[in-house]
Amino acid sequence: MKTTETFYRNYIDCLNSANLEQLSDFIHDKLTYNGKETTLKEYKENRLVERKAIPDLYYDIGLLVTDENTIASRLNFNCTPVKEFMGIIPNGNRAIFSENVFYKVQQGKINSVWSLVDIDAIREQITS
């Protein structure tokens, strides 16, 4: 297995175990998220908010392509939001959706993330 692939799988394991303190092993102190500058602290806080909104959140790697400094992944989710999620108030229904996400790695840690989620598909499932 490639080093970058192993790194990414370990990162996803970290997210799935909700061991957010370990995120500093994978994420730079400063990074960009969808073109916006952010910090590791804010990144951790956002993952915590997601975890509180979706207690059964599980990142399932559906597709993964890596090279030395780039990661492309399609993450699949099958979960039940219990609190507001992505600006959507849930009704208790499950949501099945995917995230297409691209990462740049610099000096052994992620420094850029580009994420695309079909929010309308989630809204349809958890508000109807």
PDB file of C-alpha atoms in Angstrom, residues 9-127:
ATOM      1  CA  ARG A   9      -6.759   5.400   5.856  1.00  0.00           C
ATOM      2  CA  ASN A  10      -5.263   6.183   9.281  1.00  0.00           C
ATOM      3  CA  TYR A  11      -6.814   9.672   9.108  1.00  0.00           C
ATOM      4  CA  ILE A  12     -10.241   8.170   8.354  1.00  0.00           C
ATOM      5  CA  ASP A  13      -9.774   5.700  11.234  1.00  0.00           C
ATOM      6  CA  CYS A  14      -9.058   8.700  13.464  1.00  0.00           C
ATOM      7  CA  LEU A  15     -12.306  10.373  12.375  1.00  0.00           C
ATOM      8  CA  ASN A  16     -14.302   7.160  12.807  1.00  0.00           C
ATOM      9  CA  SER A  17     -12.949   6.615  16.309  1.00  0.00           C
ATOM     10  CA  ALA A  18     -13.774  10.265  17.164  1.00  0.00           C
ATOM     11  CA  ASN A  19     -10.242  10.676  18.505  1.00  0.00           C
ATOM     12  CA  LEU A  20     -10.153  14.341  17.498  1.00  0.00           C
ATOM     13  CA  GLU A  21      -7.038  15.131  19.526  1.00  0.00           C
ATOM     14  CA  GLN A  22      -5.137  12.849  17.155  1.00  0.00           C
ATOM     15  CA  LEU A  23      -6.119  15.054  14.187  1.00  0.00           C
ATOM     16  CA  SER A  24      -2.939  17.047  14.763  1.00  0.00           C
ATOM     17  CA  ASP A  25      -1.078  13.993  13.415  1.00  0.00           C
ATOM     18  CA  PHE A  26      -2.846  14.498  10.069  1.00  0.00           C
ATOM     19  CA  ILE A  27      -3.759  18.181   9.705  1.00  0.00           C
ATOM     20  CA  HIS A  28      -1.491  21.251   9.597  1.00  0.00           C
ATOM     21  CA  ASP A  29      -2.075  23.994  12.185  1.00  0.00           C
ATOM     22  CA  LYS A  30      -3.245  26.215   9.317  1.00  0.00           C
ATOM     23  CA  LEU A  31      -5.010  24.933   6.223  1.00  0.00           C
ATOM     24  CA  THR A  32      -7.574  25.873   3.620  1.00  0.00           C
ATOM     25  CA  TYR A  33     -11.032  24.300   3.474  1.00  0.00           C
ATOM     26  CA  ASN A  34     -12.910  24.942   0.217  1.00  0.00           C
ATOM     27  CA  GLY A  35     -10.612  27.899  -0.387  1.00  0.00           C
ATOM     28  CA  LYS A  36     -11.160  29.483   3.031  1.00  0.00           C
ATOM     29  CA  GLU A  37      -8.295  29.754   5.503  1.00  0.00           C
ATOM     30  CA  THR A  38      -8.932  27.925   8.762  1.00  0.00           C
ATOM     31  CA  THR A  39      -7.023  26.405  11.655  1.00  0.00           C
ATOM     32  CA  LEU A  40      -6.612  22.942  13.072  1.00  0.00           C
ATOM     33  CA  LYS A  41      -8.594  24.077  16.115  1.00  0.00           C
ATOM     34  CA  GLU A  42     -11.545  25.149  13.932  1.00  0.00           C
ATOM     35  CA  TYR A  43     -11.258  21.950  11.888  1.00  0.00           C
ATOM     36  CA  LYS A  44     -11.498  19.891  15.103  1.00  0.00           C
ATOM     37  CA  GLU A  45     -14.451  21.959  16.311  1.00  0.00           C
ATOM     38  CA  ASN A  46     -16.282  21.386  13.034  1.00  0.00           C
ATOM     39  CA  ARG A  47     -15.729  17.621  13.275  1.00  0.00           C
ATOM     40  CA  LEU A  48     -17.027  17.721  16.880  1.00  0.00           C
ATOM     41  CA  VAL A  49     -20.165  19.599  15.786  1.00  0.00           C
ATOM     42  CA  GLU A  50     -20.729  16.975  13.077  1.00  0.00           C
ATOM     43  CA  ARG A  51     -20.267  14.150  15.589  1.00  0.00           C
ATOM     44  CA  LYS A  52     -22.792  15.719  17.998  1.00  0.00           C
ATOM     45  CA  ALA A  53     -25.301  16.210  15.181  1.00  0.00           C
ATOM     46  CA  ILE A  54     -24.742  12.666  13.866  1.00  0.00           C
ATOM     47  CA  PRO A  55     -23.734  10.250  16.644  1.00  0.00           C
ATOM     48  CA  ASP A  56     -23.611   7.289  14.216  1.00  0.00           C
ATOM     49  CA  LEU A  57     -21.385   9.137  11.725  1.00  0.00           C
ATOM     50  CA  TYR A  58     -19.069   6.718   9.941  1.00  0.00           C
ATOM     51  CA  TYR A  59     -16.733   7.602   7.080  1.00  0.00           C
ATOM     52  CA  ASP A  60     -16.746   4.750   4.557  1.00  0.00           C
ATOM     53  CA  ILE A  61     -14.149   5.039   1.804  1.00  0.00           C
ATOM     54  CA  GLY A  62     -15.906   4.156  -1.437  1.00  0.00           C
ATOM     55  CA  LEU A  63     -13.160   5.265  -3.796  1.00  0.00           C
ATOM     56  CA  LEU A  64      -9.596   6.327  -3.104  1.00  0.00           C
ATOM     57  CA  VAL A  65      -6.892   7.575  -5.449  1.00  0.00           C
ATOM     58  CA  THR A  66      -3.590   8.886  -4.123  1.00  0.00           C
ATOM     59  CA  ASP A  67      -0.206  10.027  -5.237  1.00  0.00           C
ATOM     60  CA  GLU A  68       2.633  11.478  -3.205  1.00  0.00           C
ATOM     61  CA  ASN A  69       0.907  14.787  -2.344  1.00  0.00           C
ATOM     62  CA  THR A  70      -2.705  14.432  -3.483  1.00  0.00           C
ATOM     63  CA  ILE A  71      -5.651  12.410  -2.216  1.00  0.00           C
ATOM     64  CA  ALA A  72      -9.012  12.034  -3.979  1.00  0.00           C
ATOM     65  CA  SER A  73     -11.742  10.175  -2.152  1.00  0.00           C
ATOM     66  CA  ARG A  74     -15.434   9.439  -2.372  1.00  0.00           C
ATOM     67  CA  LEU A  75     -16.733   8.958   1.151  1.00  0.00           C
ATOM     68  CA  ASN A  76     -20.072   7.239   1.673  1.00  0.00           C
ATOM     69  CA  PHE A  77     -22.367   7.893   4.605  1.00  0.00           C
ATOM     70  CA  ASN A  78     -25.441   6.103   5.923  1.00  0.00           C
ATOM     71  CA  CYS A  79     -26.399   7.892   9.114  1.00  0.00           C
ATOM     72  CA  THR A  80     -29.131   9.537  11.141  1.00  0.00           C
ATOM     73  CA  PRO A  81     -28.692  13.214  12.009  1.00  0.00           C
ATOM     74  CA  VAL A  82     -30.289  14.044  15.367  1.00  0.00           C
ATOM     75  CA  LYS A  83     -29.440  17.754  15.485  1.00  0.00           C
ATOM     76  CA  GLU A  84     -29.121  20.491  12.893  1.00  0.00           C
ATOM     77  CA  PHE A  85     -26.682  19.386  10.208  1.00  0.00           C
ATOM     78  CA  MET A  86     -25.428  21.571   7.343  1.00  0.00           C
ATOM     79  CA  GLY A  87     -28.172  24.059   8.165  1.00  0.00           C
ATOM     80  CA  ILE A  88     -30.863  21.369   7.961  1.00  0.00           C
ATOM     81  CA  ILE A  89     -33.172  20.495  10.860  1.00  0.00           C
ATOM     82  CA  PRO A  90     -33.598  16.689  10.797  1.00  0.00           C
ATOM     83  CA  ASN A  91     -36.799  14.723  11.366  1.00  0.00           C
ATOM     84  CA  GLY A  92     -35.224  11.449  12.509  1.00  0.00           C
ATOM     85  CA  ASN A  93     -34.873   9.861   9.061  1.00  0.00           C
ATOM     86  CA  ARG A  94     -31.648   8.267   7.863  1.00  0.00           C
ATOM     87  CA  ALA A  95     -29.593   9.962   5.194  1.00  0.00           C
ATOM     88  CA  ILE A  96     -27.549   8.130   2.587  1.00  0.00           C
ATOM     89  CA  PHE A  97     -25.139  10.380   0.722  1.00  0.00           C
ATOM     90  CA  SER A  98     -21.589  10.756  -0.519  1.00  0.00           C
ATOM     91  CA  GLU A  99     -18.877  13.362  -0.244  1.00  0.00           C
ATOM     92  CA  ASN A 100     -16.307  13.909  -2.967  1.00  0.00           C
ATOM     93  CA  VAL A 101     -13.219  15.287  -1.288  1.00  0.00           C
ATOM     94  CA  PHE A 102      -9.741  16.215  -2.433  1.00  0.00           C
ATOM     95  CA  TYR A 103      -6.741  16.857  -0.212  1.00  0.00           C
ATOM     96  CA  LYS A 104      -3.275  18.270  -0.692  1.00  0.00           C
ATOM     97  CA  VAL A 105      -0.557  16.974   1.587  1.00  0.00           C
ATOM     98  CA  GLN A 106       2.504  19.040   2.424  1.00  0.00           C
ATOM     99  CA  GLN A 107       5.305  17.949   4.743  1.00  0.00           C
ATOM    100  CA  GLY A 108       3.343  14.864   5.785  1.00  0.00           C
ATOM    101  CA  LYS A 109       0.083  16.600   6.758  1.00  0.00           C
ATOM    102  CA  ILE A 110      -3.065  17.814   5.033  1.00  0.00           C
ATOM    103  CA  ASN A 111      -2.937  21.523   4.230  1.00  0.00           C
ATOM    104  CA  SER A 112      -5.848  21.857   1.770  1.00  0.00           C
ATOM    105  CA  VAL A 113      -9.289  20.255   1.609  1.00  0.00           C
ATOM    106  CA  TRP A 114     -11.902  20.641  -1.128  1.00  0.00           C
ATOM    107  CA  SER A 115     -15.219  19.012  -0.266  1.00  0.00           C
ATOM    108  CA  LEU A 116     -18.433  18.626  -2.257  1.00  0.00           C
ATOM    109  CA  VAL A 117     -21.612  17.235  -0.686  1.00  0.00           C
ATOM    110  CA  ASP A 118     -25.092  17.158  -2.283  1.00  0.00           C
ATOM    111  CA  ILE A 119     -26.894  19.094   0.450  1.00  0.00           C
ATOM    112  CA  ASP A 120     -30.199  19.031  -1.451  1.00  0.00           C
ATOM    113  CA  ALA A 121     -30.181  15.208  -1.447  1.00  0.00           C
ATOM    114  CA  ILE A 122     -29.611  15.206   2.313  1.00  0.00           C
ATOM    115  CA  ARG A 123     -32.359  17.787   2.843  1.00  0.00           C
ATOM    116  CA  GLU A 124     -34.837  15.657   0.847  1.00  0.00           C
ATOM    117  CA  GLN A 125     -34.118  12.603   2.980  1.00  0.00           C
ATOM    118  CA  ILE A 126     -34.127  14.098   6.454  1.00  0.00           C
ATOM    119  CA  THR A 127     -36.891  16.716   6.213  1.00  0.00           C
TER     120      THR A 127
END
